[in-house]
PDB file of C-alpha atoms in Angstrom:
ATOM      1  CA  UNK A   1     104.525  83.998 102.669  1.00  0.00           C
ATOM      2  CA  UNK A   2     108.420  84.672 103.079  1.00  0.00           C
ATOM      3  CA  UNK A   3     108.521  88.458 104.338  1.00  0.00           C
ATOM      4  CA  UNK A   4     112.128  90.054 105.002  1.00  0.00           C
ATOM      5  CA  UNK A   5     112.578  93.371 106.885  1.00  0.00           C
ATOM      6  CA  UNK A   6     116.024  94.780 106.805  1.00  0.00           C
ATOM      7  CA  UNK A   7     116.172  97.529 109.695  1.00  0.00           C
ATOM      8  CA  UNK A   8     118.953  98.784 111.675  1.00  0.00           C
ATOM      9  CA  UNK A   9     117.041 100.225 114.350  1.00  0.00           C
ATOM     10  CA  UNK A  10     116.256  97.954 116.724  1.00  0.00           C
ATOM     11  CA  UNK A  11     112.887  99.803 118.190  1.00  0.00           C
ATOM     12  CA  UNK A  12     111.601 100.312 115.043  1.00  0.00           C
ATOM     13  CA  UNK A  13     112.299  96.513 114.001  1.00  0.00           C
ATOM     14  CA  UNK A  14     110.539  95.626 116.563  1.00  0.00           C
ATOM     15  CA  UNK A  15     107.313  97.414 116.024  1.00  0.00           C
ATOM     16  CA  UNK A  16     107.483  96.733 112.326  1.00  0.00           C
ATOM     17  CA  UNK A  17     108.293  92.695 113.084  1.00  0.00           C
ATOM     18  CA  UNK A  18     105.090  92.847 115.512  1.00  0.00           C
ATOM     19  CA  UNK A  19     103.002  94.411 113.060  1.00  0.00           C
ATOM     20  CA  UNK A  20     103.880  92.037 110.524  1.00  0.00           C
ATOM     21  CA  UNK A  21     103.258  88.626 113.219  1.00  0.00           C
ATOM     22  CA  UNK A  22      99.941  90.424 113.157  1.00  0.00           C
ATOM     23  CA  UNK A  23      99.272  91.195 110.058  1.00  0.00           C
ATOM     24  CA  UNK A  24     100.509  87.517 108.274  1.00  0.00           C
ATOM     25  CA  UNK A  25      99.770  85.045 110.957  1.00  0.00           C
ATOM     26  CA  UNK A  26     101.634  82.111 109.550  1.00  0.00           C
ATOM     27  CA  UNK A  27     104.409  83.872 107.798  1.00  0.00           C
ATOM     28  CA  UNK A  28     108.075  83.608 107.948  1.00  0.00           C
ATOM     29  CA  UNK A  29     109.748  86.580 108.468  1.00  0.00           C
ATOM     30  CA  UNK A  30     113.532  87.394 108.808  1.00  0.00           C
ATOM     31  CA  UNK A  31     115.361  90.129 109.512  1.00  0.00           C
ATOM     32  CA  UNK A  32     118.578  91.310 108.571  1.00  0.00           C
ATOM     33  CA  UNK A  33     120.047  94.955 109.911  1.00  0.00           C
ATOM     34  CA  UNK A  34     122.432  96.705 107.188  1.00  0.00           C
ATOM     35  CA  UNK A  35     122.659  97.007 103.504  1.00  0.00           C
ATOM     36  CA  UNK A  36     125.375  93.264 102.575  1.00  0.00           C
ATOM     37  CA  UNK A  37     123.209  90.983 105.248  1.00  0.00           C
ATOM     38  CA  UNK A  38     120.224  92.455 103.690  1.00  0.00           C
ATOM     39  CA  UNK A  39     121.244  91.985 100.032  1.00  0.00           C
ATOM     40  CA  UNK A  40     122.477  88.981 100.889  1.00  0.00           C
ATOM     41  CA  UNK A  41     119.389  87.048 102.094  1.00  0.00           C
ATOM     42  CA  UNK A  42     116.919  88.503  99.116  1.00  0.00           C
ATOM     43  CA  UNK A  43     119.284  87.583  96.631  1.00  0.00           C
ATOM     44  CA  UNK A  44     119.847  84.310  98.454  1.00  0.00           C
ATOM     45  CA  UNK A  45     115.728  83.032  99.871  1.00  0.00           C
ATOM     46  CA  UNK A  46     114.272  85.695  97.019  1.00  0.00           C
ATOM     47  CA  UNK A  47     111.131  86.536  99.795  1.00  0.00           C
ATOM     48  CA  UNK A  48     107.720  87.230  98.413  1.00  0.00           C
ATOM     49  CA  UNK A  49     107.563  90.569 100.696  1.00  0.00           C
ATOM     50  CA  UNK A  50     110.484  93.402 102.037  1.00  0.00           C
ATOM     51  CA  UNK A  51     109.891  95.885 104.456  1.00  0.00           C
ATOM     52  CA  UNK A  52     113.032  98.367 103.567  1.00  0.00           C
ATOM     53  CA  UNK A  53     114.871 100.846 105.556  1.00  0.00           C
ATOM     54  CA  UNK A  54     116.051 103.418 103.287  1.00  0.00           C
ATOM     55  CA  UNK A  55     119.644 105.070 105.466  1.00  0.00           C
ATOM     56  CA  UNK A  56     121.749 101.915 107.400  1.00  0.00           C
ATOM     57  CA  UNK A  57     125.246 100.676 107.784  1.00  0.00           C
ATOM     58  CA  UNK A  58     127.078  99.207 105.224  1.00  0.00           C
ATOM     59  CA  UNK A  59     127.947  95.925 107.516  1.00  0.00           C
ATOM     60  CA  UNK A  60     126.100  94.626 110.073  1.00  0.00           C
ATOM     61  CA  UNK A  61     127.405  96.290 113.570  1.00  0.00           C
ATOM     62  CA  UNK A  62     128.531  94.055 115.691  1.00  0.00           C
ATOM     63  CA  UNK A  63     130.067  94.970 119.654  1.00  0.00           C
ATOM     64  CA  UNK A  64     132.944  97.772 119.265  1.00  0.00           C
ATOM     65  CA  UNK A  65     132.673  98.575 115.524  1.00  0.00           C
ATOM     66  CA  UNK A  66     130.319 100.707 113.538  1.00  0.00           C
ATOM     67  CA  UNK A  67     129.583  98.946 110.590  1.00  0.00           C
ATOM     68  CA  UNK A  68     131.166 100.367 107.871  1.00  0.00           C
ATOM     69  CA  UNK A  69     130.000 103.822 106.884  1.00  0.00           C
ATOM     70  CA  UNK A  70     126.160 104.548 106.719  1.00  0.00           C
ATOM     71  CA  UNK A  71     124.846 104.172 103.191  1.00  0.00           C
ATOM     72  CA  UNK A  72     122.090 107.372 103.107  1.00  0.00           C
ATOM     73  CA  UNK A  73     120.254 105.519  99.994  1.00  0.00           C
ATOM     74  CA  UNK A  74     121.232 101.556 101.066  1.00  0.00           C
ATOM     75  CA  UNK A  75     117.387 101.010 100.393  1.00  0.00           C
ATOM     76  CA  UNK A  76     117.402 101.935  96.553  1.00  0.00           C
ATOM     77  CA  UNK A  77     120.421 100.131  95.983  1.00  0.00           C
ATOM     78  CA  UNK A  78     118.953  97.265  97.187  1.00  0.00           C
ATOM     79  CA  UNK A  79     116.046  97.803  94.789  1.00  0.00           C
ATOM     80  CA  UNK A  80     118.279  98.576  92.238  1.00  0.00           C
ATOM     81  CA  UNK A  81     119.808  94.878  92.680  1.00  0.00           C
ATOM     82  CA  UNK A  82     116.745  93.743  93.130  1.00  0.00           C
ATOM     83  CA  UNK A  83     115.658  94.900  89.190  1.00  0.00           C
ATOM     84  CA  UNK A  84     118.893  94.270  88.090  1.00  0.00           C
ATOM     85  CA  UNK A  85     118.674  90.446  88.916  1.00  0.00           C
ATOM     86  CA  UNK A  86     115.117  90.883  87.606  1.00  0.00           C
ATOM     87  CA  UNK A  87     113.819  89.342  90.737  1.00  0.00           C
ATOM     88  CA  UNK A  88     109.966  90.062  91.670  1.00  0.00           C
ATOM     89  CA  UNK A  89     109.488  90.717  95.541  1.00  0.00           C
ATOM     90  CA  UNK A  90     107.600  93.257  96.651  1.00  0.00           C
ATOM     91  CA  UNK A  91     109.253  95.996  98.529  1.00  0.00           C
ATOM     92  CA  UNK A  92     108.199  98.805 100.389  1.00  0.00           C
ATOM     93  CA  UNK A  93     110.475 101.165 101.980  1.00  0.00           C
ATOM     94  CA  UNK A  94     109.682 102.495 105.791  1.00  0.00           C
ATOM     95  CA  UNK A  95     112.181 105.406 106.904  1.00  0.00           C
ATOM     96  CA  UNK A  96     112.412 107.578 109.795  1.00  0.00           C
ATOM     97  CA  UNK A  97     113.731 110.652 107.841  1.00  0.00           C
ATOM     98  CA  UNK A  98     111.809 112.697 105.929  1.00  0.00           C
ATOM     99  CA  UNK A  99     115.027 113.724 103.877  1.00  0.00           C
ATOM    100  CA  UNK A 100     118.233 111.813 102.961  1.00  0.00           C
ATOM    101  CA  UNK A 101     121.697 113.071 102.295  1.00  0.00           C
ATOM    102  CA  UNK A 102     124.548 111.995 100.249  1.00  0.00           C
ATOM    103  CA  UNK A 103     128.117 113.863  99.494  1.00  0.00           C
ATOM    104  CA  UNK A 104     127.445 112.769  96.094  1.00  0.00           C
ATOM    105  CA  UNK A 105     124.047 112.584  95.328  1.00  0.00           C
ATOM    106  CA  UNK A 106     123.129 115.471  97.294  1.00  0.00           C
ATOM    107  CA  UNK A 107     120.118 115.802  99.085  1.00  0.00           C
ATOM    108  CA  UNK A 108     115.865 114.592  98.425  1.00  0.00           C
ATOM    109  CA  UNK A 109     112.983 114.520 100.470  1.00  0.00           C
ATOM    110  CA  UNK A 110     110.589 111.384 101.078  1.00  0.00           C
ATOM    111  CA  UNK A 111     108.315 112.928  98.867  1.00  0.00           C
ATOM    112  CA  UNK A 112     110.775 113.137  96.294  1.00  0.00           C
ATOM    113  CA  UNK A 113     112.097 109.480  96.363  1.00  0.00           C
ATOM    114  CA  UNK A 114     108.717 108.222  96.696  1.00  0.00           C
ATOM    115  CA  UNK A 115     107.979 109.727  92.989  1.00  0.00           C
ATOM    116  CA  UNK A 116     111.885 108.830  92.050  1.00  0.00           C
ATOM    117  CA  UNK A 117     111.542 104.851  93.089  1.00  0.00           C
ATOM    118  CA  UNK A 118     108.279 104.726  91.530  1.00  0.00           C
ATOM    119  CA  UNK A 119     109.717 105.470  88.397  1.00  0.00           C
ATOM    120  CA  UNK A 120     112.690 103.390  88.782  1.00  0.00           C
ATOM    121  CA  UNK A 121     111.272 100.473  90.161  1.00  0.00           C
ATOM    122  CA  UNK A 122     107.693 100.274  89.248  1.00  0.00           C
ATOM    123  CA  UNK A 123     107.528  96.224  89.293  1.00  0.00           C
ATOM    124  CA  UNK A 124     108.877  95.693  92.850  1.00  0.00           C
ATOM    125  CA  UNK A 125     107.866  99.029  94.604  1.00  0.00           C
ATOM    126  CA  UNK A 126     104.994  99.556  96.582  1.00  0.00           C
ATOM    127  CA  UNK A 127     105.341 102.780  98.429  1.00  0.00           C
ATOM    128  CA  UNK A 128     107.550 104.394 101.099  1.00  0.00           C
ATOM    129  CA  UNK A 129     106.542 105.180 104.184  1.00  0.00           C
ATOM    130  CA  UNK A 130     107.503 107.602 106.864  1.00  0.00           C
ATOM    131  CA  UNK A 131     107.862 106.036 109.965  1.00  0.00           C
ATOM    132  CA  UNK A 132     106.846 108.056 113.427  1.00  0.00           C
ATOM    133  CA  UNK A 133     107.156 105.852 116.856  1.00  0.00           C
ATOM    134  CA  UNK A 134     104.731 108.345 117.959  1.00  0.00           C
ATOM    135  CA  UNK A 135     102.115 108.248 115.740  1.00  0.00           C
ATOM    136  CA  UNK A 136      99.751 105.720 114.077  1.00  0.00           C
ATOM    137  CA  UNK A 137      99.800 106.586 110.939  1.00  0.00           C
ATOM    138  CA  UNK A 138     102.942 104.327 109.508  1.00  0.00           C
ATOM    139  CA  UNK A 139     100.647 101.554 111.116  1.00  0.00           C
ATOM    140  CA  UNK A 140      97.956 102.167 108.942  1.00  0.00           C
ATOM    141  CA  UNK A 141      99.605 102.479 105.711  1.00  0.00           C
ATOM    142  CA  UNK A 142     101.721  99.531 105.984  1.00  0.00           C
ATOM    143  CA  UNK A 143      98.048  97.364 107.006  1.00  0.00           C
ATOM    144  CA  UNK A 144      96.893  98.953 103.603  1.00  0.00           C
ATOM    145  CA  UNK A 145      99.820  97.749 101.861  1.00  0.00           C
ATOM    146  CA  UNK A 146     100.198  94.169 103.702  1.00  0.00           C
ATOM    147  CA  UNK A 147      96.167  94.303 102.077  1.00  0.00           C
ATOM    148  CA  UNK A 148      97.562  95.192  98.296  1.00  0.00           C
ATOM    149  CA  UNK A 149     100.440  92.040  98.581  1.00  0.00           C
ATOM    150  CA  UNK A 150      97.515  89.615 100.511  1.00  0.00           C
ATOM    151  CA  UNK A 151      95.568  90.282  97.038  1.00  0.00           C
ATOM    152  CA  UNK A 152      98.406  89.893  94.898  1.00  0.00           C
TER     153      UNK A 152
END
């Protein structure tokens, strides 16, 4: 299985990555850390499996820049590309924020753009989930979903 994470958070790539080394003993899995590199290597190696972060830089950062401004929805727009191109990965989408904010588009819960990407995106999206360094529980949902794509 090809699995792609695209995280810009360097903790929380970590835990995810060792989760998934776990998880999918056997697997390749890549990682990318802002919206282009991200977009780039799904439209590019088209994995079986992405682990999304929802909110991260436009541009990879690299040592004395900032990586373009932070795209607040960089995860949907991804999935929009990703239904656009009519490609047929399986995404799920694990944020630390329990609500996002745009200038434009305003603001929306988790809740609310779990419901909102469902609808959108219902052949590539499995769920979003909220991610806690502190707790266990984004663990355990993204075993049960790791389950769903090993039965696919």
């Amino acid at each position: 299985m090809n699995v792609l994470i695209v995280e810009d958070d360097l903790n929380k790539l970590k835990q995810i990555s060792e989760l998934l080394h776990k998880e999918l003993p056997g697997a390749s899995i890549v990682e990318r850390h802002s919206y282009q590199s991200g977009l780039k290597e799904v439209m590019t190696t088209r994995p079986d499996f992405v682990v999304l972060d929802m909110s991260m830089p436009t541009y990879d950062v690299k040592s004395g820049q900032q990586g373009g401004r932070t795209r607040a929805y960089a995860g949907r727009e991804i999935l929009s590309e990703l239904a656009r191109k009519r490609l047929k990965c399986k995404v799920v989408v694990v944020s630390q924020f329990e609500s996002f904010h745009d200038p434009i588009e305003g603001r929306i819960t988790l809740e609310e753009l779990k419901v909102l990407l469902r609808r959108q995106f219902e052949s590539n999206y499995l769920g979003a989930i909220y991610y806690n360094p502190a707790e266990a529980a984004w663990r355990t949902e993204l075993t049960a979903i790791l389950d769903q794509v090993r039965g696919m």
